[in-house]
């Protein structure tokens, strides 16, 4: 361990000796290294313009192992950069941005707009924000154009910077208030550019000796800003320019090559790194600086919790010393962690001093704190041996603690195992524990997948017990997507390989794999793969795209999702000629009935064709009946009904045919009568027609309908009875009652008369009712005597009771006595 | 924006601009299979508005296509769906409120609602764990179970590790039991629904009985607005009486009245400050109980006016005759008379269908006679409705097959002579004698099992089946002794309040050992059900 500086500690550790073999180091190279230990891209001789000597684009892992290399054939590249998903962006002079994956595969390109291509790119910065990866461009016209998210490009041209004559001395992109802004220095003036305005700003307490700001950098979190002035002062403060944290004189007045923040999250002190040729200076809160000599051309890669320094031969990490490590490893430290480590060392040596140390910790009740310190420090260590020593000490300490929650220890052991695996030279992802926690396992798995390190990714998923569909299955899907693009293998071999590997994996989306296969021109393979897709809904869109419509239709039906069936049906309707379309539907009853539903609402004529095709005369008949009701003109209506009748006969549905004929007959009758008598009748039911006729005194016509339509006597009697009573035509009613023996009896006569409050008329019919209804009839007209008489005569107990219940104790006293006597005998019997 | 509580397939349009709206209205009127209504804010002529569309229960391609054809699809700022499958109606009741589900499934061969039912069950399982056992009876039940099993495969690997809450799912087709909804429900809640209709947990009642009697005014001013009441188990008294036979409600109400007035009397006993404080703290609860009691007393009076009428009695007598198999093979004089007097058509249809179901079809002559009578009296246009009823099996000509209804009735004990309305000991109390077939099937499934009624199951339409779903190891429920099993009963095609009451009765029965949760595509009664099957070329039915 290098412990440098007296007041605050910075630690430089070597991550890798670079595996690449660069002749001239990084000299004359355009270099871009992705954060989170991501890949490095180099473009050698990017300024060469002759077609004979094309520049070479190379991509390496962080350990310098080659991932891709190819000659650059497009335009002049101004800037390289990496996206959050490990894609390489190459920004050309003309504002075109080319996107490559990290293995050098071309993905797409996009333009930064006309204005940029006309005035050319002067400078470019690629930046990351919560919205994704963005590109900021300074054009030849000294204007800034910004795209905040390259996956959803919305170009923004920022306002003009006043007084800008040439390229600004320096600028940076920062994210504030959910907006990306540009901070520009023009000499000693500083401006913030947002969508609408260019605002001059002044850093509080900036040294007055400065006449120009020559360099600036924003921290990884966009929270802090560092400015370097021509007087060699580094000003450090918050990026909203509200607060100054520190200012340090580097005593160097030449412009630096690069500057970066080197600060741990939650750290109390600011620190930045400034790099010149051969020299690196770390500045912090105090006046003192830490200096490193650099042998070689290097670049700085800012990270969440430090800065990586990459040179032609080495890859190092510069970090503030983590608190836990400092506590433990500080010389003569009495921190609980340090004592525990010491205790464990003594224990290993089988020395009794172990007990002394332990006791010392326990006396202060700091054992759990000691364990925590050791675990945390282990997380920050890169050397597996040191990690182990610390973890062993922690584990040793844990033995003397009851109820110490094991989670932190267990998960740290797991995390470190994963970290050591990906830091391995062959993988080359030098993540710190802090970075790993920030980026999450999910993203780490993605990154391994991008590198096609499928077995390692799967092993990590299994080891960390990541839920299958987020872990192993996802990796396998990516593997399969890659596999199906391998042209040299046959469809069968690939389909088999994929199905064997993926057989037990849960939640595999075969449709995505099939889509990849189809996109690489392998339709047959795609169909084979789709067979494995359990979600039939997902099969359908691709099958349609591949023009496998019958299969798509049956898959849609299988899914049970009717909306999906409609999707296919509507597609087929446009794609096929009518005959073929109908034919296909015929073989799929589910689709056919859904289509019929659709037609019922939107295409009545098509519906008719469908029924015709199936010789479904019954349905055709129904269709005509329905249509007839929409028709206003009577002639047309009758014509439609006639068509219905024909169809019903063809369907051998005599009842429907006859009924519809009756309906036509009634309509004609109603119209005739409307014309003759001026009564509104059309549309009435037969029953209502007769009622109307009777109510206006057209008895003959009502009689005619009664006979013609063979209305049952009972119903006709009821109808006539009610109509006459309604009209209070008592004379006619009496005549009617006497015309012949009533098929409904005479109780209804009594009741209907009573209903119309005519007791006098009602009484006329009481004598005519059947013996069973006598009591009821007498009661209806309020004749208690008569009711009692009838009930007693019939010796019916329940009838006697009914009458009794209607008697009033005050007025019908005698009657009640009689009834009670009769009841007694009736019961006896 | 107003919200719409019609969970069918509605679109929710929050804002509009003038010309576009007209176009939209026009589309929705005649348009597609699914568009039913659009709701909007009052027009604002000055400000251009944003349009948003929200599909419920799911996005519909046809709808979007139609909107596209009309050139308005791009006018929407947001097009989204609000997935609304199962809506909780009470602590033990879920409904999809899919009005036309039965009609679509059995008449139109459109199984969209079943897909939504399966989706809803998947959501339920995601929340309450995989249901280890699925039983079912009927074609639709089979279809839903198949979709569930398929979806389960599709979601393989993403299951949530939840201890199953439900032990069993029972899927029942409505057409397995066509009889029950036709019968007049005789529970308190059932009668409220039969007479006034419960919509989305609310009932609108004639206001006269609810007039506030103020002293001095003599109660002359009667309110004209219908009284709207919410009905659910949150109301203590309603929870107590909703599932009782109506004949037992009077006693329950007067008992409650005594308890409440006794509680109010307590105030005379409250002597110390502490006691008075205690009394006062209970006042809001007591007052709520008193107003609840007043409301239900009024409702019970309204219902009693109807149930004591001769009409109601006669109609019920005929229903019970049919259910016990009396004279189901001849033309019923009662129905004849009802037609002759032009009673409401739906009443007639309910009775005729009931007779047909209880006779396993009517003699051709009888059937044709009824049909002719109905058509002559109510209009020929109803021929399509009659065809619909025939197609779903509610009306049918007798086949050569023997009438198996008596066998079913006897085996499943569908008719109980001595139904105890006051202190029921059997589910048959909900129809004063008739035990709903659907609930009997559920009861037998729980104990002793369907194997005992294999023969009857074969007589009922559609397949019966059992499926098992793998529950992740470690999630197998270890039932404590005395702990109840929980069965989710899903009625495909609708459930009546009386059936719900019967299932609740089974849940509450001592040592039944089973608790029932009820789900349905829709809460129905005979009237709303028959209405949903009617097909009148003219928009409005009589």
GROMACS .gro file of C-alpha atoms in nm, chain B residues 260-396:
model
  137
 1089UNK     CA    1  -8.081  -0.008   1.945
 1090UNK     CA    2  -8.345   0.149   2.163
 1091UNK     CA    3  -8.199  -0.034   2.461
 1092UNK     CA    4  -7.864   0.117   2.373
 1093UNK     CA    5  -8.017   0.463   2.360
 1094UNK     CA    6  -8.185   0.399   2.692
 1095UNK     CA    7  -7.842   0.344   2.842
 1096UNK     CA    8  -7.804   0.718   2.864
 1097UNK     CA    9  -8.027   0.723   3.167
 1098UNK     CA   10  -7.789   0.489   3.341
 1099UNK     CA   11  -7.488   0.698   3.259
 1100UNK     CA   12  -7.425   0.880   3.583
 1101UNK     CA   13  -7.060   0.957   3.614
 1102UNK     CA   14  -6.872   1.183   3.374
 1103UNK     CA   15  -6.678   0.881   3.256
 1104UNK     CA   16  -6.994   0.688   3.174
 1105UNK     CA   17  -7.144   0.983   2.991
 1106UNK     CA   18  -6.826   1.026   2.795
 1107UNK     CA   19  -6.836   0.658   2.706
 1108UNK     CA   20  -7.196   0.689   2.596
 1109UNK     CA   21  -7.125   0.995   2.384
 1110UNK     CA   22  -6.832   0.825   2.216
 1111UNK     CA   23  -7.066   0.550   2.101
 1112UNK     CA   24  -7.330   0.790   1.976
 1113UNK     CA   25  -7.215   0.820   1.613
 1114UNK     CA   26  -7.211   0.445   1.580
 1115UNK     CA   27  -7.555   0.416   1.738
 1116UNK     CA   28  -7.699   0.688   1.520
 1117UNK     CA   29  -7.562   0.520   1.212
 1118UNK     CA   30  -7.718   0.195   1.327
 1119UNK     CA   31  -8.049   0.370   1.382
 1120UNK     CA   32  -8.055   0.527   1.037
 1121UNK     CA   33  -7.949   0.197   0.884
 1122UNK     CA   34  -8.236   0.031   1.066
 1123UNK     CA   35  -8.479   0.295   0.942
 1124UNK     CA   36  -8.364   0.246   0.585
 1125UNK     CA   37  -8.395  -0.128   0.592
 1126UNK     CA   38  -8.729  -0.117   0.763
 1127UNK     CA   39  -8.852   0.101   0.476
 1128UNK     CA   40  -8.703  -0.128   0.215
 1129UNK     CA   41  -8.856  -0.431   0.384
 1130UNK     CA   42  -9.197  -0.258   0.378
 1131UNK     CA   43  -9.161  -0.184   0.008
 1132UNK     CA   44  -9.074  -0.545  -0.059
 1133UNK     CA   45  -9.351  -0.674   0.162
 1134UNK     CA   46  -9.609  -0.481  -0.039
 1135UNK     CA   47  -9.504  -0.688  -0.335
 1136UNK     CA   48  -9.442  -1.027  -0.179
 1137UNK     CA   49  -9.783  -1.028  -0.011
 1138UNK     CA   50  -9.962  -0.947  -0.337
 1139UNK     CA   51 -10.169  -1.214  -0.502
 1140UNK     CA   52  -9.972  -1.177  -0.825
 1141UNK     CA   53  -9.645  -1.254  -0.653
 1142UNK     CA   54  -9.796  -1.548  -0.473
 1143UNK     CA   55  -9.949  -1.698  -0.787
 1144UNK     CA   56  -9.632  -1.659  -0.985
 1145UNK     CA   57  -9.422  -1.813  -0.708
 1146UNK     CA   58  -9.666  -2.103  -0.681
 1147UNK     CA   59  -9.624  -2.179  -1.049
 1148UNK     CA   60  -9.246  -2.153  -1.026
 1149UNK     CA   61  -9.245  -2.397  -0.737
 1150UNK     CA   62  -9.476  -2.633  -0.921
 1151UNK     CA   63  -9.237  -2.636  -1.216
 1152UNK     CA   64  -8.937  -2.691  -0.992
 1153UNK     CA   65  -9.106  -2.985  -0.825
 1154UNK     CA   66  -9.208  -3.122  -1.162
 1155UNK     CA   67  -9.583  -3.062  -1.147
 1156UNK     CA   68  -9.753  -3.035  -1.487
 1157UNK     CA   69  -9.441  -2.926  -1.666
 1158UNK     CA   70  -9.543  -3.104  -1.985
 1159UNK     CA   71  -9.864  -2.910  -2.055
 1160UNK     CA   72  -9.949  -2.552  -2.135
 1161UNK     CA   73  -9.975  -2.368  -1.805
 1162UNK     CA   74 -10.305  -2.187  -1.755
 1163UNK     CA   75 -10.128  -1.933  -1.542
 1164UNK     CA   76  -9.881  -1.843  -1.816
 1165UNK     CA   77 -10.165  -1.832  -2.064
 1166UNK     CA   78 -10.355  -1.589  -1.846
 1167UNK     CA   79 -10.048  -1.376  -1.790
 1168UNK     CA   80  -9.998  -1.349  -2.166
 1169UNK     CA   81 -10.364  -1.272  -2.219
 1170UNK     CA   82 -10.331  -0.987  -1.973
 1171UNK     CA   83 -10.006  -0.878  -2.135
 1172UNK     CA   84  -9.795  -0.901  -1.824
 1173UNK     CA   85  -9.433  -0.791  -1.873
 1174UNK     CA   86  -9.270  -1.000  -2.145
 1175UNK     CA   87  -8.965  -1.084  -1.937
 1176UNK     CA   88  -9.185  -1.236  -1.668
 1177UNK     CA   89  -9.345  -1.458  -1.932
 1178UNK     CA   90  -9.010  -1.555  -2.080
 1179UNK     CA   91  -8.870  -1.641  -1.737
 1180UNK     CA   92  -9.166  -1.870  -1.667
 1181UNK     CA   93  -9.173  -2.040  -2.005
 1182UNK     CA   94  -8.798  -2.097  -1.996
 1183UNK     CA   95  -8.827  -2.235  -1.646
 1184UNK     CA   96  -9.093  -2.479  -1.755
 1185UNK     CA   97  -8.878  -2.587  -2.047
 1186UNK     CA   98  -8.571  -2.635  -1.829
 1187UNK     CA   99  -8.766  -2.828  -1.564
 1188UNK     CA  100  -8.909  -3.055  -1.831
 1189UNK     CA  101  -8.584  -3.094  -2.022
 1190UNK     CA  102  -8.758  -2.933  -2.319
 1191UNK     CA  103  -9.123  -2.879  -2.409
 1192UNK     CA  104  -9.339  -3.081  -2.641
 1193UNK     CA  105  -9.320  -2.925  -2.987
 1194UNK     CA  106  -9.691  -2.842  -2.972
 1195UNK     CA  107  -9.660  -2.673  -2.635
 1196UNK     CA  108  -9.351  -2.483  -2.737
 1197UNK     CA  109  -9.505  -2.361  -3.061
 1198UNK     CA  110  -9.822  -2.258  -2.878
 1199UNK     CA  111  -9.626  -2.046  -2.629
 1200UNK     CA  112  -9.419  -1.894  -2.907
 1201UNK     CA  113  -9.723  -1.806  -3.110
 1202UNK     CA  114  -9.896  -1.654  -2.809
 1203UNK     CA  115  -9.593  -1.445  -2.726
 1204UNK     CA  116  -9.544  -1.327  -3.084
 1205UNK     CA  117  -9.908  -1.233  -3.132
 1206UNK     CA  118  -9.925  -1.051  -2.803
 1207UNK     CA  119  -9.589  -0.878  -2.779
 1208UNK     CA  120  -9.504  -0.846  -3.147
 1209UNK     CA  121  -9.344  -1.056  -3.416
 1210UNK     CA  122  -9.013  -0.883  -3.370
 1211UNK     CA  123  -8.951  -1.101  -3.068
 1212UNK     CA  124  -8.903  -1.399  -3.296
 1213UNK     CA  125  -8.531  -1.326  -3.282
 1214UNK     CA  126  -8.532  -1.324  -2.903
 1215UNK     CA  127  -8.710  -1.660  -2.899
 1216UNK     CA  128  -8.450  -1.799  -3.137
 1217UNK     CA  129  -8.178  -1.674  -2.905
 1218UNK     CA  130  -8.338  -1.844  -2.607
 1219UNK     CA  131  -8.357  -2.164  -2.807
 1220UNK     CA  132  -7.997  -2.137  -2.912
 1221UNK     CA  133  -7.869  -2.108  -2.556
 1222UNK     CA  134  -8.089  -2.396  -2.445
 1223UNK     CA  135  -8.330  -2.203  -2.227
 1224UNK     CA  136  -8.612  -2.300  -2.456
 1225UNK     CA  137  -8.606  -2.623  -2.645
   0.00000   0.00000   0.00000
